[in-house]
CSV table of C-alpha atoms and ligand atoms in Angstrom, one decimal:
chain,number,residue,atom,x,y,z
A,1018,MET,CA,-15.5,-2.7,13.6
A,1019,PRO,CA,-16.0,1.1,14.3
A,1020,ALA,CA,-19.6,1.8,13.4
A,1021,THR,CA,-20.8,5.4,13.1
A,1022,GLN,CA,-23.6,6.6,15.4
A,1023,SER,CA,-24.8,10.0,14.2
A,1024,VAL,CA,-23.3,12.7,12.0
A,1025,GLU,CA,-25.8,15.4,13.1
A,1026,LYS,CA,-23.0,18.0,14.1
A,1027,SER,CA,-21.4,17.5,10.7
A,1028,TRP,CA,-24.6,18.3,8.8
A,1029,LEU,CA,-25.5,21.2,11.0
A,1030,LEU,CA,-22.0,22.7,10.5
A,1031,ARG,CA,-22.2,22.1,6.7
A,1032,ASP,CA,-25.7,23.6,6.3
A,1033,ARG,CA,-24.2,26.7,8.3
A,1034,ALA,CA,-21.1,26.8,6.1
A,1035,LEU,CA,-23.1,27.0,2.9
A,1036,ARG,CA,-24.2,30.5,4.0
A,1037,SER,CA,-20.7,31.8,3.9
A,1038,ILE,CA,-18.6,29.3,1.7
A,1039,PRO,CA,-20.0,28.4,-1.6
A,1040,LEU,CA,-20.1,24.5,-1.9
A,1041,ALA,CA,-19.0,24.6,1.9
A,1042,THR,CA,-15.6,23.5,1.0
A,1043,GLN,CA,-12.5,24.6,-1.0
A,1044,THR,CA,-11.9,21.3,-2.5
A,1045,HIS,CA,-14.7,19.6,-4.8
A,1046,SER,CA,-13.9,16.2,-3.9
A,1047,LYS,CA,-14.4,17.1,-0.2
A,1048,ALA,CA,-17.9,18.2,-0.7
A,1049,ALA,CA,-20.4,16.4,1.3
A,1050,ARG,CA,-23.1,14.7,-0.9
A,1051,GLU,CA,-26.7,15.5,-0.4
A,1052,SER,CA,-27.5,11.8,-1.3
A,1053,LEU,CA,-25.4,10.8,1.8
A,1054,ARG,CA,-27.2,13.4,4.1
A,1055,ASP,CA,-27.0,12.0,7.6
A,1056,ILE,CA,-24.4,9.4,6.6
A,1057,GLU,CA,-21.5,11.2,5.4
A,1058,PRO,CA,-19.2,13.0,7.9
A,1059,CYS,CA,-18.7,16.6,6.5
A,1060,TYR,CA,-16.0,17.6,9.0
A,1061,ILE,CA,-13.0,15.7,10.3
A,1062,ILE,CA,-11.3,17.0,13.4
A,1063,ARG,CA,-8.6,14.6,14.2
A,1064,GLY,CA,-6.4,11.9,12.7
A,1065,ASP,CA,-4.1,9.3,14.1
A,1066,GLY,CA,-2.1,6.7,12.1
A,1067,CYS,CA,-4.6,5.4,9.5
A,1068,ARG,CA,-7.7,6.6,11.4
A,1069,VAL,CA,-9.8,9.8,11.4
A,1070,TRP,CA,-12.5,11.1,13.7
A,1071,ASP,CA,-15.2,13.3,12.6
A,1072,VAL,CA,-16.9,16.2,14.5
A,1073,ASP,CA,-19.4,13.9,16.0
A,1074,ASP,CA,-16.5,11.7,17.2
A,1075,ASN,CA,-17.2,8.9,15.0
A,1076,GLU,CA,-14.0,6.9,14.0
A,1077,TYR,CA,-13.1,5.7,10.5
A,1078,ILE,CA,-10.2,3.7,8.9
A,1079,ASP,CA,-9.2,6.1,6.3
A,1080,PHE,CA,-8.2,5.2,2.7
A,1081,ARG,CA,-8.8,8.8,1.4
A,1082,SER,CA,-5.7,10.0,3.1
A,1083,GLY,CA,-6.3,13.6,2.8
A,1084,LEU,CA,-6.9,12.8,-0.9
A,1085,GLY,CA,-3.4,11.5,-1.4
A,1086,PRO,CA,-0.8,13.5,0.6
A,1087,ILE,CA,-0.9,11.3,3.7
A,1088,THR,CA,1.6,8.7,2.7
A,1089,LEU,CA,3.1,8.0,6.2
A,1090,GLY,CA,0.0,8.6,8.3
A,1091,TYR,CA,-1.7,11.1,10.5
A,1092,ARG,CA,0.5,12.6,13.3
A,1093,PHE,CA,3.4,10.7,12.0
A,1094,PRO,CA,6.0,11.5,14.9
A,1095,ALA,CA,9.2,12.3,12.7
A,1096,VAL,CA,7.0,14.7,10.4
A,1097,ASP,CA,5.2,16.4,13.4
A,1098,ASP,CA,8.5,16.9,15.4
A,1099,ALA,CA,10.0,18.5,12.3
A,1100,VAL,CA,7.3,21.0,12.2
A,1101,ARG,CA,7.4,21.7,16.0
A,1102,ARG,CA,11.3,22.2,15.7
A,1103,GLN,CA,11.0,24.4,12.7
A,1104,LEU,CA,8.3,26.6,14.5
A,1105,ASP,CA,10.8,27.5,17.1
A,1106,ASP,CA,13.0,29.2,14.4
A,1107,GLY,CA,10.4,30.8,12.2
A,1108,ILE,CA,8.2,29.9,9.2
A,1109,ILE,CA,9.1,32.3,6.4
A,1110,PHE,CA,11.8,34.8,6.0
A,1111,SER,CA,12.7,37.4,3.4
A,1112,TYR,CA,15.7,35.5,2.2
A,1113,PRO,CA,15.8,31.8,1.5
A,1114,HIS,CA,16.4,29.3,4.4
A,1115,PRO,CA,19.3,26.8,4.0
A,1116,ILE,CA,16.8,23.9,4.1
A,1117,GLU,CA,16.0,24.7,0.5
A,1118,VAL,CA,19.4,23.7,-0.7
A,1119,GLU,CA,19.4,20.6,1.4
A,1120,VAL,CA,15.9,19.3,0.2
A,1121,ALA,CA,16.8,20.3,-3.5
A,1122,GLU,CA,19.9,18.3,-3.4
A,1123,ARG,CA,18.2,15.3,-1.9
A,1124,LEU,CA,15.5,15.5,-4.7
A,1125,VAL,CA,18.1,15.7,-7.3
A,1126,ARG,CA,19.6,12.5,-5.9
A,1127,LEU,CA,16.3,10.6,-5.5
A,1128,ILE,CA,14.4,11.6,-8.8
A,1129,PRO,CA,15.8,10.3,-12.0
A,1130,CYS,CA,14.9,13.2,-14.2
A,1131,ALA,CA,15.7,15.9,-11.6
A,1132,GLU,CA,18.9,18.0,-12.4
A,1133,SER,CA,17.4,21.0,-10.7
A,1134,VAL,CA,14.4,21.8,-8.5
A,1135,ARG,CA,12.3,24.6,-7.5
A,1136,PHE,CA,9.4,24.8,-4.9
A,1137,LEU,CA,5.8,26.1,-4.8
A,1138,LYS,CA,2.8,25.4,-2.6
A,1139,THR,CA,0.3,23.4,-4.6
A,1140,GLY,CA,0.5,20.7,-7.4
A,1141,GLY,CA,-1.5,22.7,-9.9
A,1142,GLU,CA,0.6,25.7,-9.5
A,1143,ALA,CA,3.8,23.6,-10.1
A,1144,MET,CA,2.1,22.0,-13.2
A,1145,ALA,CA,1.4,25.6,-14.5
A,1146,ALA,CA,5.1,26.5,-14.0
A,1147,ALA,CA,6.2,23.4,-15.8
A,1148,HIS,CA,3.8,24.3,-18.7
A,1149,ARG,CA,5.1,27.9,-18.9
A,1150,LEU,CA,8.7,26.8,-18.9
A,1151,ALA,CA,8.1,24.2,-21.7
A,1152,ARG,CA,6.6,27.0,-23.7
A,1153,ALA,CA,9.4,29.5,-23.1
A,1154,PHE,CA,12.0,26.7,-23.9
A,1155,THR,CA,10.5,25.7,-27.1
A,1156,GLY,CA,9.0,28.9,-28.3
A,1157,ARG,CA,5.8,27.0,-29.1
A,1158,ASP,CA,2.2,27.6,-27.5
A,1159,LEU,CA,0.2,24.3,-27.9
A,1160,LEU,CA,0.1,21.8,-25.2
A,1161,LEU,CA,-1.2,18.3,-25.2
A,1162,THR,CA,-2.3,17.1,-21.7
A,1163,CYS,CA,-3.5,13.8,-20.3
A,1164,GLY,CA,-5.3,13.7,-17.0
A,1165,TYR,CA,-6.2,16.2,-14.3
A,1166,HIS,CA,-3.4,18.8,-13.6
A,1167,GLY,CA,-5.1,21.0,-11.0
A,1168,TRP,CA,-7.9,23.6,-11.5
A,1169,VAL,CA,-5.5,26.3,-12.6
A,1170,ASN,CA,-4.7,24.2,-15.7
A,1171,ARG,CA,-8.2,23.1,-16.6
A,1172,MET,CA,-8.4,25.0,-19.8
A,1173,SER,CA,-12.0,24.4,-20.9
A,1174,GLY,CA,-15.3,25.6,-19.6
A,1175,PRO,CA,-16.7,28.8,-18.2
A,1176,GLY,CA,-14.0,31.5,-17.3
A,1177,VAL,CA,-11.4,30.3,-19.8
A,1178,PRO,CA,-11.2,32.7,-22.8
A,1179,GLU,CA,-11.7,30.7,-26.1
A,1180,ILE,CA,-8.2,31.9,-27.4
A,1181,ILE,CA,-6.6,30.1,-24.2
A,1182,GLN,CA,-8.8,27.1,-24.7
A,1183,GLY,CA,-7.3,26.7,-28.1
A,1184,THR,CA,-3.8,26.3,-26.8
A,1185,TYR,CA,-4.6,23.1,-24.9
A,1186,ARG,CA,-5.8,19.8,-26.0
A,1187,GLY,CA,-6.8,17.0,-23.7
A,1188,LEU,CA,-6.2,13.5,-24.8
A,1189,PRO,CA,-6.9,10.2,-23.4
A,1190,TRP,CA,-4.5,7.8,-21.5
A,1191,GLY,CA,-3.0,4.7,-22.8
A,1192,ASP,CA,-2.6,4.9,-26.5
A,1193,ALA,CA,-0.1,7.4,-28.2
A,1194,SER,CA,-1.8,7.2,-31.7
A,1195,PRO,CA,-4.0,10.4,-31.0
A,1196,TYR,CA,-0.8,12.2,-29.9
A,1197,GLU,CA,0.9,11.2,-33.1
A,1198,ALA,CA,-1.9,12.6,-35.1
A,1199,ALA,CA,-1.9,15.9,-33.0
A,1200,PHE,CA,1.8,16.2,-33.9
A,1201,ARG,CA,1.0,15.6,-37.5
A,1202,GLU,CA,-1.7,18.1,-37.7
A,1203,ALA,CA,0.3,20.9,-35.9
A,1204,PRO,CA,3.9,20.4,-36.9
A,1205,GLY,CA,6.3,22.6,-35.0
A,1206,GLU,CA,3.5,23.9,-32.7
A,1207,ILE,CA,3.4,21.5,-29.7
A,1208,ALA,CA,5.6,22.7,-26.8
A,1209,ALA,CA,5.0,19.7,-24.5
A,1210,VAL,CA,3.0,16.7,-23.7
A,1211,SER,CA,2.1,16.6,-20.0
A,1212,VAL,CA,0.7,13.3,-18.5
A,1213,ALA,CA,-0.8,12.3,-15.3
A,1214,CYS,CA,-1.1,8.5,-14.9
A,1215,SER,CA,-4.6,6.9,-15.0
A,1216,TYR,CA,-5.6,4.5,-12.3
A,1217,ALA,CA,-7.4,1.4,-13.0
A,1218,ASP,CA,-5.6,0.9,-16.4
A,1219,ILE,CA,-2.2,2.4,-15.2
A,1220,ASP,CA,-0.4,-0.8,-16.6
A,1221,LYS,CA,-0.8,0.7,-20.0
A,1222,GLY,CA,1.9,3.1,-18.9
A,1223,HIS,CA,4.6,0.5,-19.9
A,1224,GLY,CA,4.1,1.1,-23.6
A,1225,PHE,CA,2.4,4.5,-23.6
A,1226,LEU,CA,5.0,6.4,-21.6
A,1227,ALA,CA,7.9,5.2,-23.7
A,1228,ASP,CA,5.8,6.0,-27.0
A,1229,LEU,CA,5.3,9.5,-25.8
A,1230,ARG,CA,9.1,9.9,-24.8
A,1231,ASP,CA,10.0,8.7,-28.4
A,1232,LEU,CA,7.2,11.0,-30.1
A,1233,THR,CA,8.1,14.1,-28.1
A,1234,GLU,CA,11.9,13.7,-28.9
A,1235,ARG,CA,11.3,13.3,-32.5
A,1236,HIS,CA,9.2,16.4,-32.6
A,1237,GLY,CA,11.3,18.6,-30.5
A,1238,ALA,CA,8.6,18.9,-27.8
A,1239,LEU,CA,9.2,18.3,-24.1
A,1240,LEU,CA,7.8,15.5,-21.9
A,1241,ILE,CA,6.3,16.4,-18.6
A,1242,PHE,CA,5.2,14.0,-15.9
A,1243,ASP,CA,2.6,15.0,-13.4
A,1244,GLU,CA,3.8,12.9,-10.4
A,1245,ILE,CA,1.6,14.7,-7.9
A,1246,VAL,CA,-0.2,11.3,-7.0
A,1247,THR,CA,2.5,8.9,-8.1
A,1248,GLY,CA,5.5,10.5,-6.7
A,1249,PHE,CA,6.6,8.9,-3.4
A,1250,ARG,CA,3.8,6.4,-3.8
A,1251,LEU,CA,4.4,4.1,-6.9
A,1252,ALA,CA,8.2,4.5,-6.2
A,1253,LEU,CA,10.1,7.3,-4.7
A,1254,GLY,CA,10.8,8.8,-7.9
A,1255,GLY,CA,7.2,8.2,-9.1
A,1256,ALA,CA,6.0,6.9,-12.4
A,1257,GLY,CA,9.2,8.0,-14.2
A,1258,GLU,CA,11.2,5.6,-12.1
A,1259,TYR,CA,8.5,2.8,-12.0
A,1260,PHE,CA,8.1,2.6,-15.8
A,1261,GLY,CA,11.7,3.4,-16.5
A,1262,VAL,CA,11.0,6.6,-18.7
A,1263,THR,CA,12.7,9.9,-18.0
A,1264,PRO,CA,10.7,13.1,-18.8
A,1265,ASP,CA,12.2,16.5,-19.4
A,1266,LEU,CA,10.2,18.0,-16.4
A,1267,ALA,CA,8.1,16.4,-13.6
A,1268,VAL,CA,6.0,17.9,-10.8
A,1269,PHE,CA,5.7,16.4,-7.4
A,1270,ALA,CA,3.4,17.4,-4.6
A,1271,LYS,CA,1.1,15.5,-2.1
A,1272,GLY,CA,3.4,12.7,-0.8
A,1273,ILE,CA,6.4,14.9,-0.7
A,1274,SER,CA,5.6,16.3,2.8
A,1275,ASN,CA,2.9,14.0,4.3
A,1276,GLY,CA,0.3,16.9,4.3
A,1277,VAL,CA,2.0,20.2,4.9
A,1278,PRO,CA,1.6,22.0,1.6
A,1279,LEU,CA,4.6,21.8,-0.7
A,1280,SER,CA,5.1,21.2,-4.4
A,1281,CYS,CA,8.0,21.2,-6.7
A,1282,TYR,CA,8.9,21.2,-10.3
A,1283,VAL,CA,12.0,19.5,-11.3
A,1284,GLY,CA,13.9,18.5,-14.4
A,1285,ARG,CA,16.6,19.3,-17.1
A,1286,ALA,CA,18.8,22.0,-15.8
A,1287,ASP,CA,18.8,23.8,-19.3
A,1288,VAL,CA,14.9,23.9,-19.2
A,1289,MET,CA,14.7,24.9,-15.5
A,1290,ALA,CA,17.3,27.6,-16.0
A,1291,ARG,CA,14.6,29.6,-17.9
A,1292,VAL,CA,12.9,30.5,-14.7
A,1293,ALA,CA,15.1,33.6,-14.7
A,1294,ASP,CA,13.3,35.1,-17.6
A,1295,VAL,CA,10.0,33.3,-17.4
A,1296,ASN,CA,9.6,34.9,-13.8
A,1297,ILE,CA,8.1,32.1,-11.9
A,1298,SER,CA,8.0,33.5,-8.3
A,1299,SER,CA,6.0,33.2,-5.2
A,1300,THR,CA,6.0,34.6,-1.8
A,1301,PHE,CA,5.2,31.2,0.0
A,1302,GLY,CA,7.6,29.0,-2.3
A,1303,GLY,CA,10.3,27.9,0.1
A,1304,ASP,CA,8.4,28.3,3.4
A,1305,THR,CA,10.2,26.4,5.9
A,1306,LEU,CA,7.4,24.2,7.4
A,1307,GLY,CA,6.8,22.5,4.0
A,1308,LEU,CA,10.5,22.0,3.7
A,1309,ALA,CA,11.2,20.8,7.1
A,1310,THR,CA,8.4,18.2,6.7
A,1311,ALA,CA,9.7,17.2,3.2
A,1312,ARG,CA,13.1,16.6,4.8
A,1313,ALA,CA,11.7,14.4,7.6
A,1314,ALA,CA,9.4,12.5,5.2
A,1315,LEU,CA,12.3,11.9,2.7
A,1316,ASP,CA,14.3,10.8,5.6
A,1317,THR,CA,11.7,8.2,6.5
A,1318,TYR,CA,11.2,7.2,3.0
A,1319,GLU,CA,14.9,6.3,2.7
A,1320,ARG,CA,15.2,4.8,6.1
A,1321,GLU,CA,12.1,2.7,6.3
A,1322,ASP,CA,10.3,0.3,3.8
A,1323,VAL,CA,7.5,2.9,3.2
A,1324,ILE,CA,7.0,2.2,-0.6
A,1325,GLU,CA,7.1,-1.6,0.0
A,1326,THR,CA,4.5,-1.2,2.8
A,1327,LEU,CA,2.1,0.9,0.5
A,1328,TRP,CA,2.4,-1.9,-2.2
A,1329,ALA,CA,1.8,-4.7,0.5
A,1330,ARG,CA,-1.1,-3.1,2.2
A,1331,GLY,CA,-2.7,-1.8,-1.1
A,1332,LYS,CA,-2.3,-5.5,-2.3
A,1333,GLN,CA,-4.1,-6.8,0.8
A,1334,LEU,CA,-6.9,-4.4,0.2
A,1335,MET,CA,-7.3,-5.2,-3.5
A,1336,ASP,CA,-7.1,-8.9,-2.9
A,1337,GLY,CA,-9.7,-8.8,0.0
A,1338,VAL,CA,-12.2,-6.7,-1.9
A,1339,ASN,CA,-11.8,-8.6,-5.1
A,1340,ALA,CA,-12.2,-11.8,-3.2
A,1341,HIS,CA,-15.5,-10.6,-1.8
A,1342,SER,CA,-16.6,-9.6,-5.3
A,1343,ALA,CA,-15.7,-13.0,-6.8
A,1344,ARG,CA,-17.6,-14.7,-3.8
A,1345,LEU,CA,-20.7,-12.7,-4.5
A,1346,GLY,CA,-20.3,-12.8,-8.3
A,1347,ILE,CA,-20.4,-9.0,-8.6
A,1348,ALA,CA,-18.3,-6.6,-10.8
A,1349,VAL,CA,-17.1,-4.3,-7.9
A,1350,ARG,CA,-13.3,-4.3,-8.0
A,1351,LEU,CA,-10.2,-2.5,-7.0
A,1352,GLU,CA,-8.1,-2.3,-10.2
A,1353,GLY,CA,-4.7,-0.9,-11.0
A,1354,LEU,CA,-1.6,-0.9,-9.0
A,1355,PRO,CA,-1.7,-1.5,-5.1
A,1356,PRO,CA,-0.4,2.0,-3.9
A,1357,MET,CA,-3.3,3.7,-5.7
A,1358,PRO,CA,-6.0,1.2,-6.7
A,1359,GLU,CA,-9.2,2.5,-8.3
A,1360,LEU,CA,-12.7,1.4,-7.4
A,1361,THR,CA,-14.5,0.1,-10.5
A,1362,LEU,CA,-18.2,-1.0,-10.4
A,1363,PRO,CA,-21.0,-1.2,-12.9
A,1364,GLY,CA,-23.8,1.4,-13.1
A,1365,GLY,CA,-21.6,4.5,-12.4
A,1366,GLY,CA,-22.0,7.2,-9.7
A,1367,ALA,CA,-25.2,6.2,-7.8
A,1368,LEU,CA,-24.0,2.8,-6.9
A,1369,ARG,CA,-20.6,4.0,-5.9
A,1370,THR,CA,-22.0,6.6,-3.7
A,1371,ARG,CA,-24.4,4.1,-2.1
A,1372,LEU,CA,-21.4,1.7,-1.4
A,1373,GLU,CA,-19.4,4.6,0.1
A,1374,GLY,CA,-22.4,5.4,2.4
A,1375,GLU,CA,-22.6,1.7,3.4
A,1376,LEU,CA,-18.9,1.9,4.2
A,1377,LEU,CA,-19.1,5.0,6.1
A,1378,LYS,CA,-21.7,3.5,8.4
A,1379,ARG,CA,-19.3,0.7,8.9
A,1380,GLY,CA,-16.3,3.1,9.9
A,1381,VAL,CA,-14.5,2.9,6.6
A,1382,MET,CA,-13.7,5.8,4.3
A,1383,ILE,CA,-12.9,5.2,0.7
A,1384,TYR,CA,-12.5,7.4,-2.5
A,1385,THR,CA,-12.6,6.6,-6.1
A,1386,VAL,CA,-9.0,5.9,-5.6
A,1387,CYS,CA,-7.8,4.4,-2.3
A,1388,TYR,CA,-4.6,5.5,-0.8
A,1389,PRO,CA,-3.0,3.1,1.7
A,1390,SER,CA,-0.3,4.7,3.9
A,1391,PHE,CA,2.6,3.5,5.9
A,1392,SER,CA,0.5,3.6,9.1
A,1393,HIS,CA,-2.1,1.1,7.7
A,1394,GLY,CA,-1.2,-2.1,9.5
A,1395,GLU,CA,-2.3,-5.5,8.4
A,1396,ALA,CA,-4.9,-5.7,11.1
A,1397,ASP,CA,-6.4,-2.3,10.0
A,1398,VAL,CA,-6.6,-3.4,6.4
A,1399,ALA,CA,-8.1,-6.7,7.5
A,1400,GLU,CA,-10.7,-4.9,9.5
A,1401,ALA,CA,-11.6,-2.7,6.5
A,1402,VAL,CA,-11.8,-5.6,4.3
A,1403,ALA,CA,-14.3,-7.3,6.6
A,1404,ALA,CA,-16.3,-4.2,6.7
A,1405,ILE,CA,-16.3,-3.9,3.0
A,1406,GLY,CA,-17.4,-7.6,2.7
A,1407,ASP,CA,-20.3,-7.0,5.1
A,1408,ALA,CA,-21.4,-3.8,3.2
A,1409,LEU,CA,-21.4,-5.8,-0.1
A,1410,ASP,CA,-23.3,-8.6,1.4
A,1411,SER,CA,-25.9,-6.4,2.5
A,1412,MET,CA,-26.2,-4.4,-0.8
A,1413,ALA,CA,-26.2,-7.8,-2.7
A,1414,ALA,CA,-28.9,-9.1,-0.5
A,1415,GLN,CA,-31.0,-6.0,-1.4
A,1416,GLY,CA,-30.5,-6.9,-5.1
A,1417,MET,CA,-28.5,-3.7,-5.8
A,1418,PHE,CA,-26.0,-5.4,-8.2
A,1419,THR,CA,-28.5,-7.3,-10.3
B,397,LIG,C1,-2.8,14.1,-10.9
B,397,LIG,C2,-3.0,15.4,-10.2
B,397,LIG,N1,-2.4,16.6,-10.8
B,397,LIG,C3,-2.7,17.7,-10.1
B,397,LIG,C4,-3.4,18.0,-9.2
B,397,LIG,C5,-3.6,19.4,-8.5
B,397,LIG,O1,-2.9,19.4,-7.3
B,397,LIG,P1,-3.3,20.6,-6.2
B,397,LIG,O2,-4.8,20.2,-5.9
B,397,LIG,O3,-2.4,20.5,-5.1
B,397,LIG,O4,-3.3,21.9,-7.0
B,397,LIG,C6,-4.1,16.8,-8.4
B,397,LIG,C7,-5.0,17.0,-7.3
B,397,LIG,O5,-5.7,16.1,-7.0
B,397,LIG,C8,-3.7,15.4,-9.2
B,397,LIG,O6,-4.5,14.4,-8.6
C-alpha cells in the first residue's frame, strides 16, 4: 500500500501561491484544506493509469480522477498519441478543422437526443448556451434548475443582480411535484427545466426524469440534461440513455475527451439552429486538441468495454467499502451507481475530511463522489479497499463513529 511520507513541498508552494492566487487554485474543489495541513497534497505533478504523484513524490491511487474527466486513465496512450499527432499540424486556425465534422457526426450517432452538435471548452459555458437557446426558442425567461451547472450558471449570491436571480429557480432532485407547482404558479413563463443527476439517490431518476419529460412537454417548455458527469460514464449517452428519457438539449464535457478541455451542447436540430441569431460564439470552440482527443476517446469507448469496466470497478469499490462498514457496524457508505458512487457518512463535513486525511496518509485519494476509470484494475481497487478498511478500523478504534 503506498503510504505518504511528507507533503512539505506541497504546503510551502500552497502558502506561496496564496500571495498571488486567491484561494491558491482556480477550482474550489481543488483547494487544500487547512484542517488537512501537512496531510493533503496540494500539488500533483504526474499521473499514470489510475495513480498520481504529488510534488513531494508521494503516490496515490486516485478516485478523484481530475474531478471527473479522467474516464480512461492518466497518460492513456491512444489519447496522448492523438494530442501529439495533432500538435504536428497545429492547434487552432481561423477556419474550422474537418475534425469538427467528424466528431459531431459521431456524437449524433452515439447520443440519443443529439440531432446536431456545437462545441465549447467548459461544461458551465455549454450549459449557459443551452439555457440561452431554450429562452430564445420558447420566448420565455424563467429557468427551473436542479443541481450544479457550473459557476457561470449559479444565479444566487453576491455578484448576481437581483433581477437576474429572479429568472432562475433551483429545485431539488427526485420529486417532480415542486416543478409541477412552479409551472402552475408561472404559466407560460418557464423556458426550460435543466437537470443534473444527484449521486447517492440517483435511482430516483427512473420516475423523476420521465415525469419532468411529461411536464415540460405539457407546458411547452424544454428539458435540458446536464450530462457533464453522467455522459460517457453512466452510459455513453449519459443519463438520457441510461434512464431512457430523451431531453430536447443536453450538455456533455468531462469524459468526452479524457481531460483535454472540451464541451458540447447537443439536441433537437430546430432548437440548435437558433444559434444563428442567439449568437453563441467562442474563439476556442472547436480547437483541434480537444477534438482530436475526443475522437480518440470515442474510438476507445466504442472499441473497448470502457463503460462496463467503470461499472465493474465501481461496484468492487462500493461492495468493498460497504462490507468494511457492515463489519464495523458504522454508517459510512458508498451509495448510488457504481460509475459515480457518493460517500455518505454521519456527522457531515468534519468526519468526511478526517476520513479523507486518513486515506491520503494511506495513499488513496477520494472525493465526495468517486470516479473509477478504465485504468483502475481489480488489483488497484482491492488495494484501495484494503487501505480504506485500515483507515476505518483506526478511526473506529478511536471512537470516531460513536
Ligand atoms: C454536473 C455538473 N455540471 C456542470 C459543471 C461545470 O462544468 P465546468 O467546471 O467544466 O464549467 C460541473 C462541474 O463539476 C458539474 O459537475
